[in-house]
Amino acid sequence: MRLFETTRRAVMAAAMGAAIWGFAAPAGAQTTEKPFITVASTTSTEQSGLFKHLLPQFTEKTGIEVRVVAVGTGQALKIGERGDADVVFVHARSAEEDFVAKGFGVGRSDVMYNDFVLVGPKSDPAGVKGSRDAVKALQAIAGKKAPFVSRGDDSGTHKAELDLWKLAALDPKAGGNWYRETGSGMGPALNTAAGMDAYILADRGTWLSFKNRGDLAILVEGDDRLFNQYGIILVNPARHAHVKEKEARAFIDWVISPEGQAAIASYRIEGEQLFFPNASKKGA
Amino acid sequence: MQGFDEALAAAWRLIVTGDTALVEIAALSLKVSLTAVFCAALIGLPLGAALALARFPGRGAVIVVINALMGLPPVVAGLLVYLLLSRAGPLGPYGLLFTPTAMVIAQTLLVTPIIAALTRQVVADLWTEYSEQLTSLGAGRLRAVPTLLWDARFSLVTAILAGLGRAMAEVGAILVVGGNIDGVTRTMTTAIALETSKGDLPLALGLGIVLLVIVLVINAAAHLFGATARRAAG
Amino acid sequence: MHARATILPLTLDRLTYARGGETLIDGISATIGPSSRTVVLGPNGAGKSLLLRLCHGLIAPTNGAVRWAGADAFGRQDVARRQAMVFQRPVLLRRSALANITYALSLQGRLGRSERPARARDALASVGLAHVAERPARVLSGGEQQRLAIARAAALKPDVLFLDEPTASLDPGACRAIEDAIRAIDAAGTKIIMTTHDLGQARRLADEVLFLCRGRLMEHTPAGEFFERPRTPQAAAFLRGDIVG
């Protein structure tokens, strides 16, 4: 057990060193420093710049700081499940409902939606440009065995992509190596697609703020099935007593209030609106 | 290399404008990594020296394990610390996850094996030279540890710099346990990872250049200081 | 002169040391008294250095025993602290000349912290190194390093001082300084047991000689007698400068 002992000592020493260097004392520190909550959310919301636009408005109004941990939807839900965040803000409806049903979270609310777009090389070997039918487009890509990059990371976007393949009645993994799972976030997957001139399903927000587009362009958009709903959930305080319920509820209430919804609607990149608030349609 | 020009320009812009976000991020990077290396040295130096001198059953196995841990993937270190600090984990009640302290712990875990393994080698070599003399003077193995560490100090600076290099460069561990929270746990490397995934490759590379410059300055300072001290101490 | 209690005499009782199936020290028995300077002589590979290390307790004998004042002493701290040894290639610590000596004094633990610097300075002065007290030990010349090593050992005021080839690879001037230092230490009451390959030095310093050949003790005689009338053909050949094996 020497190794364990060493690890334990390492942790103690590290914590002690941290305290000396003047890192905020973690436990019981809320009384002295600005109150904050931790939100587990997705890379798409963070990287689109929405939070940078949204959070300062909330913090200014309430004095509550919001710390965002941006990961894939699957991981964000896991963080919430373990009680490491106060609020989960993601986009994978059925997984969210499952999360609530299992008692990990309470009171899921719809917040907003954006949409997915099918991005691909301008040369468009599968000839899908201008179509409004995402499913047909995927069938065409599979038919040509044109390179397609998948997130492959159990994120909301990945789940949406898999649903589309199901609608297309295709198993992309069966048909050779044109279908490539990168197991990475939206940005890295887009970098890969740009490097390979591949097709990829992306959320519009990340695509609009993405800079390394190479030869890629939006080819298919506007299909109802590309609709991407975001929901917000309070991590169950009955399961995790340390959840800052009051502050977390204040955040959720603000996000779905007319003021928060207006703030979401006002976020634009190059004049284009990224997210469309729809909190009135209360979910589960 | 058009991308490279842009990266250099971005790095230059970041440095000359003294971008406050950059200064904050760089300061946090330094603070976290230096603290971690300090803690790792506190553990690794005596541990390495003890392993060099002590004789006990299983010593060989411990040395092999520590040498192997030099190759511990940062993400794995991050996951271990994550599970330890998570609210559902054994140290959950302290609420350390997604704080700079968590990053210090993860990096300490990464750096300690490097410092311990290199220290063991340096001290073992020195011990072959010193053992008879120190034994003759009446220093037992325990008493020899601080003496050997002190006399090996110039070589050990290299071990510590190797540890610092690992800490400053890694992203996998602090990304998992820090969460890359803007203004709280965002460091140079997690910012680079973020900008890369946003496709802003020039800015990412620019940040990388800034990081390289910081590491270079630290190493140059250590080198100059070491050279001066070595001249003074013979 | 030898007023205080001493751990001498040193008694070697059928002392044997073997390594890798080879017997390097072969059943040496001898008694070495408190007065006089003892010089261990012998051809290369005779086991001179090994004998000193066994006597000093740095290595454990395979067979037989090393006794101090009649008691088997291997591993005994109280006996070890009353001995010192100067190695052929002295190991000086990376600190000042003075600190090298105060370090040894602190390990010995006989003097309080405040008394150590004065003792160390005295020791440095006695070997003519007072002016380099603050200088890093590692930048001193070879001869100065060896004198510092001797000063460090002498500062401990041991009952016995072992010296293993203390002047090997030093120039004549440096050798003379070291021989002077050895005489001064002897005069101050420390028993000297040393090896040398320099017959001139042996003639100058030895009161008695232990002559070793192939790990065996061939002669243990007063110096005058050894140099005038060696009893064994090996010793005679050695003194003539023949190769003895």
Short mmCIF file of N, CA and C in Angstrom, two decimals, chain A residues 2-155:
data_model
loop_
_atom_site.label_atom_id
_atom_site.label_comp_id
_atom_site.label_asym_id
_atom_site.label_seq_id
_atom_site.Cartn_x
_atom_site.Cartn_y
_atom_site.Cartn_z
N ARG A 2 2.14 1.02 -0.31
CA ARG A 2 3.06 2.14 -0.34
C ARG A 2 2.60 3.21 -1.34
N LEU A 3 2.13 2.72 -2.49
CA LEU A 3 1.75 3.63 -3.55
C LEU A 3 0.55 4.47 -3.13
N PHE A 4 -0.40 3.81 -2.48
CA PHE A 4 -1.58 4.53 -2.02
C PHE A 4 -1.17 5.62 -1.03
N GLU A 5 -0.27 5.21 -0.14
CA GLU A 5 0.21 6.15 0.88
C GLU A 5 0.87 7.36 0.22
N THR A 6 1.66 7.06 -0.81
CA THR A 6 2.33 8.13 -1.54
C THR A 6 1.31 9.06 -2.19
N THR A 7 0.30 8.45 -2.81
CA THR A 7 -0.73 9.25 -3.47
C THR A 7 -1.44 10.13 -2.45
N ARG A 8 -1.75 9.52 -1.32
CA ARG A 8 -2.48 10.27 -0.30
C ARG A 8 -1.64 11.46 0.16
N ARG A 9 -0.34 11.17 0.35
CA ARG A 9 0.53 12.26 0.80
C ARG A 9 0.64 13.34 -0.27
N ALA A 10 0.66 12.88 -1.53
CA ALA A 10 0.75 13.84 -2.63
C ALA A 10 -0.45 14.77 -2.60
N VAL A 11 -1.62 14.18 -2.39
CA VAL A 11 -2.84 14.98 -2.38
C VAL A 11 -2.81 15.98 -1.23
N MET A 12 -2.41 15.51 -0.07
CA MET A 12 -2.36 16.39 1.10
C MET A 12 -1.39 17.54 0.86
N ALA A 13 -0.20 17.17 0.36
CA ALA A 13 0.83 18.18 0.14
C ALA A 13 0.35 19.19 -0.89
N ALA A 14 -0.30 18.68 -1.93
CA ALA A 14 -0.78 19.57 -2.98
C ALA A 14 -1.81 20.54 -2.43
N ALA A 15 -2.72 20.02 -1.64
CA ALA A 15 -3.76 20.87 -1.07
C ALA A 15 -3.14 21.93 -0.16
N MET A 16 -2.14 21.50 0.61
CA MET A 16 -1.49 22.43 1.52
C MET A 16 -0.77 23.52 0.74
N GLY A 17 -0.03 23.07 -0.29
CA GLY A 17 0.69 24.03 -1.13
C GLY A 17 -0.27 25.02 -1.76
N ALA A 18 -1.39 24.49 -2.22
CA ALA A 18 -2.37 25.35 -2.87
C ALA A 18 -2.88 26.40 -1.89
N ALA A 19 -3.09 25.99 -0.66
CA ALA A 19 -3.60 26.92 0.34
C ALA A 19 -2.57 28.03 0.58
N ILE A 20 -1.29 27.64 0.62
CA ILE A 20 -0.25 28.63 0.87
C ILE A 20 -0.15 29.64 -0.26
N TRP A 21 -0.25 29.15 -1.49
CA TRP A 21 -0.17 30.00 -2.67
C TRP A 21 -1.37 30.96 -2.76
N GLY A 22 -2.39 30.69 -1.97
CA GLY A 22 -3.51 31.61 -1.97
C GLY A 22 -4.62 31.26 -2.93
N PHE A 23 -4.76 29.96 -3.25
CA PHE A 23 -5.96 29.59 -3.99
C PHE A 23 -7.13 29.70 -3.05
N ALA A 24 -8.28 30.02 -3.61
CA ALA A 24 -9.46 30.15 -2.77
C ALA A 24 -9.69 28.86 -2.01
N ALA A 25 -9.85 28.98 -0.72
CA ALA A 25 -10.18 27.80 0.08
C ALA A 25 -11.51 27.28 -0.41
N PRO A 26 -11.59 26.02 -0.80
CA PRO A 26 -12.79 25.54 -1.47
C PRO A 26 -14.00 25.37 -0.56
N ALA A 27 -13.79 24.75 0.60
CA ALA A 27 -14.93 24.43 1.43
C ALA A 27 -15.35 25.65 2.24
N GLY A 28 -16.64 25.90 2.23
CA GLY A 28 -17.18 26.98 3.05
C GLY A 28 -16.74 28.35 2.60
N ALA A 29 -16.30 28.44 1.34
CA ALA A 29 -15.76 29.71 0.89
C ALA A 29 -16.86 30.63 0.37
N GLN A 30 -18.04 30.05 0.15
CA GLN A 30 -19.09 30.83 -0.49
C GLN A 30 -19.47 32.06 0.31
N THR A 31 -19.27 32.00 1.62
CA THR A 31 -19.69 33.12 2.45
C THR A 31 -18.84 34.36 2.18
N THR A 32 -17.57 34.13 1.86
CA THR A 32 -16.68 35.28 1.72
C THR A 32 -16.59 35.73 0.26
N GLU A 33 -16.55 34.78 -0.68
CA GLU A 33 -16.39 35.21 -2.06
C GLU A 33 -17.74 35.23 -2.77
N LYS A 34 -17.70 35.75 -3.98
CA LYS A 34 -18.89 35.87 -4.79
C LYS A 34 -19.55 34.51 -4.93
N PRO A 35 -20.86 34.42 -4.72
CA PRO A 35 -21.51 33.12 -4.89
C PRO A 35 -21.40 32.67 -6.34
N PHE A 36 -21.25 31.39 -6.55
CA PHE A 36 -21.17 30.91 -7.93
C PHE A 36 -21.88 29.57 -8.03
N ILE A 37 -22.29 29.25 -9.25
CA ILE A 37 -22.80 27.92 -9.52
C ILE A 37 -22.00 27.33 -10.66
N THR A 38 -22.02 26.01 -10.74
CA THR A 38 -21.32 25.32 -11.82
C THR A 38 -22.35 24.73 -12.77
N VAL A 39 -22.19 25.02 -14.05
CA VAL A 39 -23.11 24.52 -15.06
C VAL A 39 -22.35 23.59 -15.99
N ALA A 40 -22.83 22.36 -16.10
CA ALA A 40 -22.25 21.43 -17.06
C ALA A 40 -23.01 21.60 -18.36
N SER A 41 -22.30 22.00 -19.39
CA SER A 41 -22.98 22.25 -20.65
C SER A 41 -22.18 21.67 -21.80
N THR A 42 -22.60 22.01 -23.00
CA THR A 42 -22.00 21.37 -24.17
C THR A 42 -21.04 22.31 -24.85
N THR A 43 -20.13 21.70 -25.59
CA THR A 43 -19.16 22.49 -26.33
C THR A 43 -19.84 23.43 -27.31
N SER A 44 -20.99 22.99 -27.85
CA SER A 44 -21.63 23.83 -28.88
C SER A 44 -22.07 25.17 -28.30
N THR A 45 -22.63 25.16 -27.10
CA THR A 45 -23.08 26.43 -26.53
C THR A 45 -21.89 27.30 -26.13
N GLU A 46 -20.86 26.65 -25.54
CA GLU A 46 -19.69 27.41 -25.12
C GLU A 46 -18.95 27.99 -26.32
N GLN A 47 -18.69 27.13 -27.30
CA GLN A 47 -17.83 27.56 -28.40
C GLN A 47 -18.54 28.49 -29.37
N SER A 48 -19.85 28.47 -29.36
CA SER A 48 -20.55 29.41 -30.22
C SER A 48 -20.45 30.83 -29.66
N GLY A 49 -20.01 30.95 -28.40
CA GLY A 49 -19.89 32.27 -27.79
C GLY A 49 -21.14 32.72 -27.06
N LEU A 50 -22.17 31.84 -27.04
CA LEU A 50 -23.43 32.23 -26.41
C LEU A 50 -23.24 32.58 -24.92
N PHE A 51 -22.45 31.76 -24.22
CA PHE A 51 -22.31 31.99 -22.78
C PHE A 51 -21.61 33.31 -22.48
N LYS A 52 -20.63 33.64 -23.30
CA LYS A 52 -19.93 34.92 -23.11
C LYS A 52 -20.90 36.09 -23.25
N HIS A 53 -21.92 35.88 -24.08
CA HIS A 53 -22.91 36.92 -24.31
C HIS A 53 -23.95 36.94 -23.17
N LEU A 54 -24.31 35.74 -22.73
CA LEU A 54 -25.45 35.58 -21.83
C LEU A 54 -25.08 35.78 -20.35
N LEU A 55 -24.02 35.13 -19.92
CA LEU A 55 -23.74 35.03 -18.50
C LEU A 55 -23.45 36.37 -17.82
N PRO A 56 -22.69 37.29 -18.46
CA PRO A 56 -22.44 38.56 -17.78
C PRO A 56 -23.74 39.30 -17.44
N GLN A 57 -24.75 39.15 -18.30
CA GLN A 57 -26.02 39.83 -18.03
C GLN A 57 -26.66 39.27 -16.76
N PHE A 58 -26.59 37.93 -16.61
CA PHE A 58 -27.18 37.30 -15.44
C PHE A 58 -26.37 37.66 -14.18
N THR A 59 -25.06 37.61 -14.30
CA THR A 59 -24.21 37.89 -13.13
C THR A 59 -24.39 39.33 -12.66
N GLU A 60 -24.53 40.23 -13.63
CA GLU A 60 -24.71 41.64 -13.26
C GLU A 60 -26.01 41.84 -12.49
N LYS A 61 -27.04 41.13 -12.92
CA LYS A 61 -28.35 41.28 -12.30
C LYS A 61 -28.42 40.67 -10.90
N THR A 62 -27.79 39.49 -10.73
CA THR A 62 -27.98 38.72 -9.50
C THR A 62 -26.74 38.66 -8.62
N GLY A 63 -25.58 38.96 -9.16
CA GLY A 63 -24.35 38.82 -8.39
C GLY A 63 -23.86 37.39 -8.32
N ILE A 64 -24.55 36.49 -9.04
CA ILE A 64 -24.13 35.08 -9.02
C ILE A 64 -23.24 34.81 -10.23
N GLU A 65 -22.05 34.27 -9.95
CA GLU A 65 -21.14 33.91 -11.03
C GLU A 65 -21.52 32.53 -11.56
N VAL A 66 -21.43 32.36 -12.88
CA VAL A 66 -21.74 31.06 -13.47
C VAL A 66 -20.47 30.48 -14.08
N ARG A 67 -20.06 29.31 -13.58
CA ARG A 67 -18.87 28.65 -14.11
C ARG A 67 -19.30 27.52 -15.01
N VAL A 68 -18.89 27.60 -16.26
CA VAL A 68 -19.35 26.62 -17.24
C VAL A 68 -18.25 25.60 -17.52
N VAL A 69 -18.60 24.34 -17.35
CA VAL A 69 -17.73 23.26 -17.78
C VAL A 69 -18.32 22.72 -19.07
N ALA A 70 -17.63 22.96 -20.18
CA ALA A 70 -18.18 22.61 -21.49
C ALA A 70 -17.62 21.29 -21.98
N VAL A 71 -18.47 20.31 -22.07
CA VAL A 71 -18.06 18.98 -22.53
C VAL A 71 -19.15 18.43 -23.44
N GLY A 72 -19.03 17.19 -23.89
CA GLY A 72 -20.10 16.59 -24.68
C GLY A 72 -21.32 16.36 -23.81
N THR A 73 -22.50 16.25 -24.46
CA THR A 73 -23.73 16.07 -23.69
C THR A 73 -23.66 14.85 -22.77
N GLY A 74 -23.12 13.76 -23.28
CA GLY A 74 -23.02 12.54 -22.47
C GLY A 74 -22.23 12.79 -21.20
N GLN A 75 -21.08 13.45 -21.36
CA GLN A 75 -20.23 13.71 -20.19
C GLN A 75 -20.88 14.73 -19.26
N ALA A 76 -21.55 15.72 -19.85
CA ALA A 76 -22.21 16.74 -19.03
C ALA A 76 -23.26 16.10 -18.13
N LEU A 77 -24.01 15.18 -18.69
CA LEU A 77 -25.03 14.48 -17.88
C LEU A 77 -24.36 13.65 -16.79
N LYS A 78 -23.21 13.06 -17.12
CA LYS A 78 -22.48 12.25 -16.14
C LYS A 78 -21.99 13.14 -14.98
N ILE A 79 -21.51 14.32 -15.33
CA ILE A 79 -21.05 15.26 -14.31
C ILE A 79 -22.20 15.62 -13.38
N GLY A 80 -23.38 15.84 -14.00
CA GLY A 80 -24.55 16.14 -13.18
C GLY A 80 -24.94 14.96 -12.30
N GLU A 81 -24.86 13.77 -12.88
CA GLU A 81 -25.23 12.56 -12.16
C GLU A 81 -24.36 12.38 -10.92
N ARG A 82 -23.07 12.71 -11.04
CA ARG A 82 -22.14 12.56 -9.91
C ARG A 82 -22.22 13.74 -8.95
N GLY A 83 -23.03 14.73 -9.30
CA GLY A 83 -23.20 15.87 -8.41
C GLY A 83 -22.09 16.89 -8.51
N ASP A 84 -21.35 16.88 -9.61
CA ASP A 84 -20.24 17.82 -9.74
C ASP A 84 -20.65 19.13 -10.40
N ALA A 85 -21.92 19.29 -10.68
CA ALA A 85 -22.41 20.57 -11.19
C ALA A 85 -23.76 20.82 -10.53
N ASP A 86 -24.22 22.09 -10.61
CA ASP A 86 -25.52 22.43 -10.03
C ASP A 86 -26.62 22.38 -11.08
N VAL A 87 -26.22 22.67 -12.32
CA VAL A 87 -27.19 22.76 -13.41
C VAL A 87 -26.60 22.04 -14.62
N VAL A 88 -27.48 21.34 -15.35
CA VAL A 88 -27.06 20.73 -16.61
C VAL A 88 -27.82 21.43 -17.74
N PHE A 89 -27.10 21.82 -18.79
CA PHE A 89 -27.68 22.61 -19.87
C PHE A 89 -27.20 21.98 -21.18
N VAL A 90 -28.04 21.08 -21.73
CA VAL A 90 -27.56 20.25 -22.84
C VAL A 90 -28.60 20.12 -23.94
N HIS A 91 -28.30 19.32 -24.95
CA HIS A 91 -29.26 19.12 -26.04
C HIS A 91 -29.31 17.66 -26.47
N ALA A 92 -30.07 16.85 -25.74
CA ALA A 92 -30.32 15.47 -26.13
C ALA A 92 -31.57 15.05 -25.38
N ARG A 93 -32.69 15.37 -25.98
CA ARG A 93 -33.96 15.30 -25.28
C ARG A 93 -34.20 13.99 -24.54
N SER A 94 -34.04 12.88 -25.25
CA SER A 94 -34.41 11.62 -24.60
C SER A 94 -33.45 11.31 -23.46
N ALA A 95 -32.15 11.63 -23.64
CA ALA A 95 -31.20 11.40 -22.56
C ALA A 95 -31.52 12.28 -21.36
N GLU A 96 -31.98 13.52 -21.65
CA GLU A 96 -32.33 14.44 -20.56
C GLU A 96 -33.54 13.90 -19.79
N GLU A 97 -34.52 13.41 -20.54
CA GLU A 97 -35.72 12.90 -19.86
C GLU A 97 -35.38 11.68 -19.02
N ASP A 98 -34.48 10.88 -19.55
CA ASP A 98 -34.00 9.71 -18.82
C ASP A 98 -33.30 10.14 -17.52
N PHE A 99 -32.49 11.19 -17.62
CA PHE A 99 -31.75 11.75 -16.49
C PHE A 99 -32.71 12.16 -15.37
N VAL A 100 -33.81 12.81 -15.78
CA VAL A 100 -34.79 13.25 -14.79
C VAL A 100 -35.54 12.05 -14.21
N ALA A 101 -35.88 11.12 -15.11
CA ALA A 101 -36.65 9.95 -14.67
C ALA A 101 -35.87 9.14 -13.64
N LYS A 102 -34.55 9.10 -13.78
CA LYS A 102 -33.73 8.34 -12.84
C LYS A 102 -33.47 9.11 -11.55
N GLY A 103 -33.98 10.34 -11.49
CA GLY A 103 -33.86 11.09 -10.25
C GLY A 103 -32.57 11.85 -10.10
N PHE A 104 -31.76 11.90 -11.18
CA PHE A 104 -30.51 12.66 -11.09
C PHE A 104 -30.78 14.16 -11.16
N GLY A 105 -31.88 14.53 -11.85
CA GLY A 105 -32.19 15.94 -11.99
C GLY A 105 -33.68 16.17 -11.78
N VAL A 106 -34.05 17.44 -11.59
CA VAL A 106 -35.47 17.76 -11.42
C VAL A 106 -35.87 18.91 -12.34
N GLY A 107 -37.10 18.82 -12.87
CA GLY A 107 -37.72 19.94 -13.58
C GLY A 107 -37.01 20.38 -14.84
N ARG A 108 -36.97 19.50 -15.83
CA ARG A 108 -36.35 19.90 -17.10
C ARG A 108 -37.21 20.95 -17.81
N SER A 109 -36.58 22.00 -18.34
CA SER A 109 -37.30 22.99 -19.12
C SER A 109 -36.65 23.14 -20.48
N ASP A 110 -37.49 23.31 -21.51
CA ASP A 110 -36.95 23.71 -22.81
C ASP A 110 -36.40 25.11 -22.68
N VAL A 111 -35.31 25.39 -23.38
CA VAL A 111 -34.74 26.74 -23.34
C VAL A 111 -34.76 27.37 -24.71
N MET A 112 -34.28 26.64 -25.68
CA MET A 112 -34.08 27.24 -27.01
C MET A 112 -33.77 26.11 -27.97
N TYR A 113 -33.72 26.46 -29.24
CA TYR A 113 -33.25 25.47 -30.19
C TYR A 113 -32.35 26.16 -31.19
N ASN A 114 -31.56 25.37 -31.80
CA ASN A 114 -30.93 25.83 -33.03
C ASN A 114 -31.06 24.65 -33.97
N ASP A 115 -30.32 24.64 -35.04
CA ASP A 115 -30.47 23.49 -35.91
C ASP A 115 -29.11 22.98 -36.34
N PHE A 116 -29.16 21.74 -36.80
CA PHE A 116 -27.96 21.14 -37.37
C PHE A 116 -27.92 21.46 -38.85
N VAL A 117 -26.73 21.49 -39.37
CA VAL A 117 -26.58 21.67 -40.81
C VAL A 117 -25.67 20.56 -41.31
N LEU A 118 -25.93 20.13 -42.54
CA LEU A 118 -25.02 19.16 -43.14
C LEU A 118 -23.98 19.94 -43.93
N VAL A 119 -22.74 19.80 -43.47
CA VAL A 119 -21.63 20.54 -44.08
C VAL A 119 -20.85 19.57 -44.94
N GLY A 120 -20.31 20.07 -46.05
CA GLY A 120 -19.50 19.19 -46.89
C GLY A 120 -18.65 20.00 -47.84
N PRO A 121 -17.83 19.32 -48.61
CA PRO A 121 -16.93 20.03 -49.54
C PRO A 121 -17.74 20.70 -50.65
N LYS A 122 -17.24 21.83 -51.12
CA LYS A 122 -17.95 22.57 -52.17
C LYS A 122 -18.06 21.74 -53.44
N SER A 123 -17.10 20.85 -53.65
CA SER A 123 -17.16 20.00 -54.85
C SER A 123 -18.35 19.03 -54.78
N ASP A 124 -18.81 18.71 -53.59
CA ASP A 124 -20.03 17.94 -53.34
C ASP A 124 -20.15 16.65 -54.17
N PRO A 125 -19.28 15.69 -53.94
CA PRO A 125 -19.29 14.46 -54.75
C PRO A 125 -20.62 13.70 -54.68
N ALA A 126 -21.37 13.86 -53.60
CA ALA A 126 -22.64 13.13 -53.48
C ALA A 126 -23.81 13.91 -54.08
N GLY A 127 -23.55 15.14 -54.49
CA GLY A 127 -24.58 15.93 -55.14
C GLY A 127 -25.78 16.23 -54.27
N VAL A 128 -25.56 16.67 -53.03
CA VAL A 128 -26.68 16.90 -52.12
C VAL A 128 -26.98 18.38 -51.94
N LYS A 129 -26.19 19.23 -52.53
CA LYS A 129 -26.31 20.67 -52.29
C LYS A 129 -27.70 21.18 -52.64
N GLY A 130 -28.24 22.00 -51.72
CA GLY A 130 -29.52 22.62 -51.98
C GLY A 130 -30.71 21.78 -51.57
N SER A 131 -30.48 20.53 -51.24
CA SER A 131 -31.58 19.67 -50.81
C SER A 131 -32.07 20.12 -49.44
N ARG A 132 -33.35 19.88 -49.15
CA ARG A 132 -33.86 20.15 -47.81
C ARG A 132 -34.16 18.85 -47.08
N ASP A 133 -33.71 17.74 -47.68
CA ASP A 133 -34.00 16.43 -47.09
C ASP A 133 -32.71 15.80 -46.58
N ALA A 134 -32.50 15.91 -45.27
CA ALA A 134 -31.24 15.44 -44.69
C ALA A 134 -31.09 13.93 -44.84
N VAL A 135 -32.20 13.20 -44.73
CA VAL A 135 -32.13 11.74 -44.78
C VAL A 135 -31.71 11.28 -46.18
N LYS A 136 -32.33 11.87 -47.19
CA LYS A 136 -31.97 11.52 -48.57
C LYS A 136 -30.51 11.86 -48.83
N ALA A 137 -30.07 12.99 -48.26
CA ALA A 137 -28.69 13.42 -48.45
C ALA A 137 -27.73 12.38 -47.89
N LEU A 138 -28.04 11.87 -46.70
CA LEU A 138 -27.18 10.85 -46.11
C LEU A 138 -27.16 9.59 -46.97
N GLN A 139 -28.32 9.24 -47.51
CA GLN A 139 -28.36 8.06 -48.37
C GLN A 139 -27.48 8.26 -49.60
N ALA A 140 -27.49 9.48 -50.13
CA ALA A 140 -26.66 9.76 -51.31
C ALA A 140 -25.18 9.66 -50.97
N ILE A 141 -24.83 10.19 -49.78
CA ILE A 141 -23.42 10.15 -49.36
C ILE A 141 -22.97 8.70 -49.19
N ALA A 142 -23.84 7.90 -48.55
CA ALA A 142 -23.49 6.49 -48.34
C ALA A 142 -23.39 5.78 -49.69
N GLY A 143 -24.29 6.14 -50.61
CA GLY A 143 -24.27 5.51 -51.93
C GLY A 143 -22.96 5.76 -52.65
N LYS A 144 -22.44 6.98 -52.51
CA LYS A 144 -21.17 7.33 -53.18
C LYS A 144 -19.96 6.92 -52.35
N LYS A 145 -20.23 6.45 -51.12
CA LYS A 145 -19.15 6.19 -50.17
C LYS A 145 -18.22 7.42 -50.05
N ALA A 146 -18.85 8.60 -50.04
CA ALA A 146 -18.07 9.83 -49.88
C ALA A 146 -17.66 9.94 -48.40
N PRO A 147 -16.47 10.47 -48.15
CA PRO A 147 -16.00 10.54 -46.75
C PRO A 147 -16.97 11.30 -45.87
N PHE A 148 -17.25 10.73 -44.70
CA PHE A 148 -18.15 11.36 -43.74
C PHE A 148 -17.51 11.27 -42.36
N VAL A 149 -17.41 12.42 -41.67
CA VAL A 149 -16.82 12.43 -40.33
C VAL A 149 -17.93 12.46 -39.29
N SER A 150 -17.85 11.54 -38.35
CA SER A 150 -18.83 11.50 -37.26
C SER A 150 -18.13 11.88 -35.95
N ARG A 151 -18.86 12.56 -35.07
CA ARG A 151 -18.30 12.90 -33.76
C ARG A 151 -17.91 11.64 -33.00
N GLY A 152 -18.80 10.67 -32.98
CA GLY A 152 -18.51 9.40 -32.32
C GLY A 152 -18.22 9.53 -30.85
N ASP A 153 -18.79 10.55 -30.19
CA ASP A 153 -18.42 10.80 -28.79
C ASP A 153 -19.63 10.83 -27.86
N ASP A 154 -20.75 10.28 -28.33
CA ASP A 154 -21.94 10.22 -27.47
C ASP A 154 -22.44 11.61 -27.09
N SER A 155 -22.15 12.57 -27.93
CA SER A 155 -22.63 13.93 -27.67
C SER A 155 -24.04 14.08 -28.23
#
